[in-house]
CSV table of C-alpha atoms in Angstrom, one decimal:
chain,number,residue,atom,x,y,z
A,5,MET,CA,98.5,59.5,104.0
A,6,ARG,CA,101.4,61.2,105.6
A,7,SER,CA,104.8,61.3,103.9
A,8,ALA,CA,107.9,59.7,105.3
A,9,PHE,CA,109.3,63.0,106.5
A,10,ASP,CA,106.1,63.9,108.3
A,11,ILE,CA,106.6,60.8,110.5
A,12,ILE,CA,110.4,61.0,110.9
A,13,ARG,CA,111.3,64.3,112.5
A,14,THR,CA,115.0,64.4,113.4
A,15,PRO,CA,117.8,62.0,114.2
A,16,VAL,CA,118.8,61.7,117.8
A,17,ILE,CA,122.5,62.4,118.0
A,18,THR,CA,123.9,61.4,121.3
A,19,GLU,CA,126.9,59.4,122.4
A,20,LYS,CA,124.7,56.4,123.3
A,21,ALA,CA,122.9,56.6,119.9
A,22,GLY,CA,126.3,56.8,118.1
A,23,ASP,CA,127.6,53.7,119.9
A,24,ALA,CA,124.4,51.8,119.0
A,25,LYS,CA,124.8,52.8,115.3
A,26,ASP,CA,128.4,51.7,115.2
A,27,LEU,CA,128.1,48.4,117.2
A,28,LEU,CA,124.5,47.2,116.7
A,29,ASN,CA,123.5,48.9,113.4
A,30,LYS,CA,120.6,50.8,115.2
A,31,ILE,CA,119.6,54.3,114.2
A,32,THR,CA,117.6,56.5,116.6
A,33,PHE,CA,115.0,59.0,115.4
A,34,SER,CA,112.6,61.5,117.0
A,35,VAL,CA,109.2,60.7,115.4
A,36,ASP,CA,105.7,62.0,115.3
A,37,PRO,CA,103.9,61.0,118.6
A,38,ARG,CA,100.9,59.6,116.7
A,39,ALA,CA,103.1,57.2,114.6
A,40,HIS,CA,103.1,53.5,115.3
A,41,LYS,CA,105.8,50.8,114.5
A,42,LEU,CA,104.6,49.8,111.1
A,43,GLU,CA,104.3,53.5,109.9
A,44,ILE,CA,107.8,54.2,111.2
A,45,LYS,CA,109.2,51.1,109.4
A,46,ARG,CA,107.7,52.0,106.1
A,47,ALA,CA,108.8,55.7,106.4
A,48,VAL,CA,112.4,54.7,107.1
A,49,GLU,CA,112.5,52.2,104.2
A,50,ASP,CA,110.9,54.7,101.8
A,51,ALA,CA,113.0,57.6,102.8
A,52,PHE,CA,116.5,56.0,103.0
A,53,LYS,CA,116.1,52.9,100.7
A,54,VAL,CA,117.2,50.4,103.4
A,55,LYS,CA,115.6,47.3,104.9
A,56,VAL,CA,114.4,47.6,108.5
A,57,GLU,CA,114.4,44.4,110.7
A,58,LYS,CA,113.0,45.8,113.9
A,59,VAL,CA,111.5,49.0,115.4
A,60,ASN,CA,111.4,49.8,119.1
A,61,ILE,CA,109.5,52.9,120.3
A,62,LEU,CA,109.3,54.7,123.6
A,63,ASN,CA,107.6,57.9,124.8
A,64,VAL,CA,109.9,60.3,126.5
A,65,LYS,CA,108.4,62.6,129.1
A,66,GLY,CA,109.5,66.2,129.1
A,67,LYS,CA,111.3,67.5,132.1
A,68,ILE,CA,110.0,70.1,134.4
A,69,LYS,CA,112.3,73.1,134.5
A,70,ARG,CA,112.5,76.2,136.7
A,71,LEU,CA,113.8,79.7,136.2
A,72,GLY,CA,113.5,81.6,139.4
A,73,ARG,CA,110.1,81.0,140.8
A,74,SER,CA,108.4,80.3,137.5
A,75,THR,CA,108.2,76.7,136.2
A,76,GLY,CA,107.8,75.3,132.8
A,77,LYS,CA,107.8,71.9,131.1
A,78,ARG,CA,109.7,70.6,128.0
A,79,ALA,CA,107.6,68.9,125.4
A,80,ASP,CA,106.9,65.2,125.5
A,81,TRP,CA,108.2,63.3,122.4
A,82,LYS,CA,108.5,59.9,120.9
A,83,LYS,CA,111.7,58.1,120.2
A,84,ALA,CA,112.1,55.3,117.7
A,85,ILE,CA,115.1,52.9,117.6
A,86,VAL,CA,115.3,51.3,114.2
A,87,THR,CA,117.4,48.2,113.6
A,88,LEU,CA,118.7,47.9,110.1
A,89,ARG,CA,119.5,44.7,108.1
A,90,LYS,CA,123.1,43.7,108.3
A,91,GLY,CA,125.1,45.5,105.6
A,92,ASP,CA,122.6,48.4,105.3
A,93,THR,CA,123.6,51.9,106.4
A,94,ILE,CA,122.2,55.4,106.1
A,95,GLU,CA,124.9,57.5,104.6
A,96,VAL,CA,123.9,60.7,106.3
A,97,PHE,CA,124.7,59.2,109.7
A,98,ASP,CA,128.0,57.7,108.7
A,99,GLN,CA,129.6,61.2,108.8
A,100,VAL,CA,128.3,62.0,112.4
């Protein structure tokens, strides 16, 4: 069994994610591409000791980039938007 921090990779810190955290109590994470909703829910609850109400996931396709005549591609990744129970917060993200 994978640990919680094998599933949760990094928080997504953008202006849109910050507004969702403040207004809707939703936290956005970059997660392991093989993880499913139930694994993500358990990982967040175990790692941060909060109650998760809902998990939305989406696959983000990497952009194709060019430098001169050579092309490359950014990696594909999976994003999870986790809705926390009213009153629960994750202290690490309160300072961002």
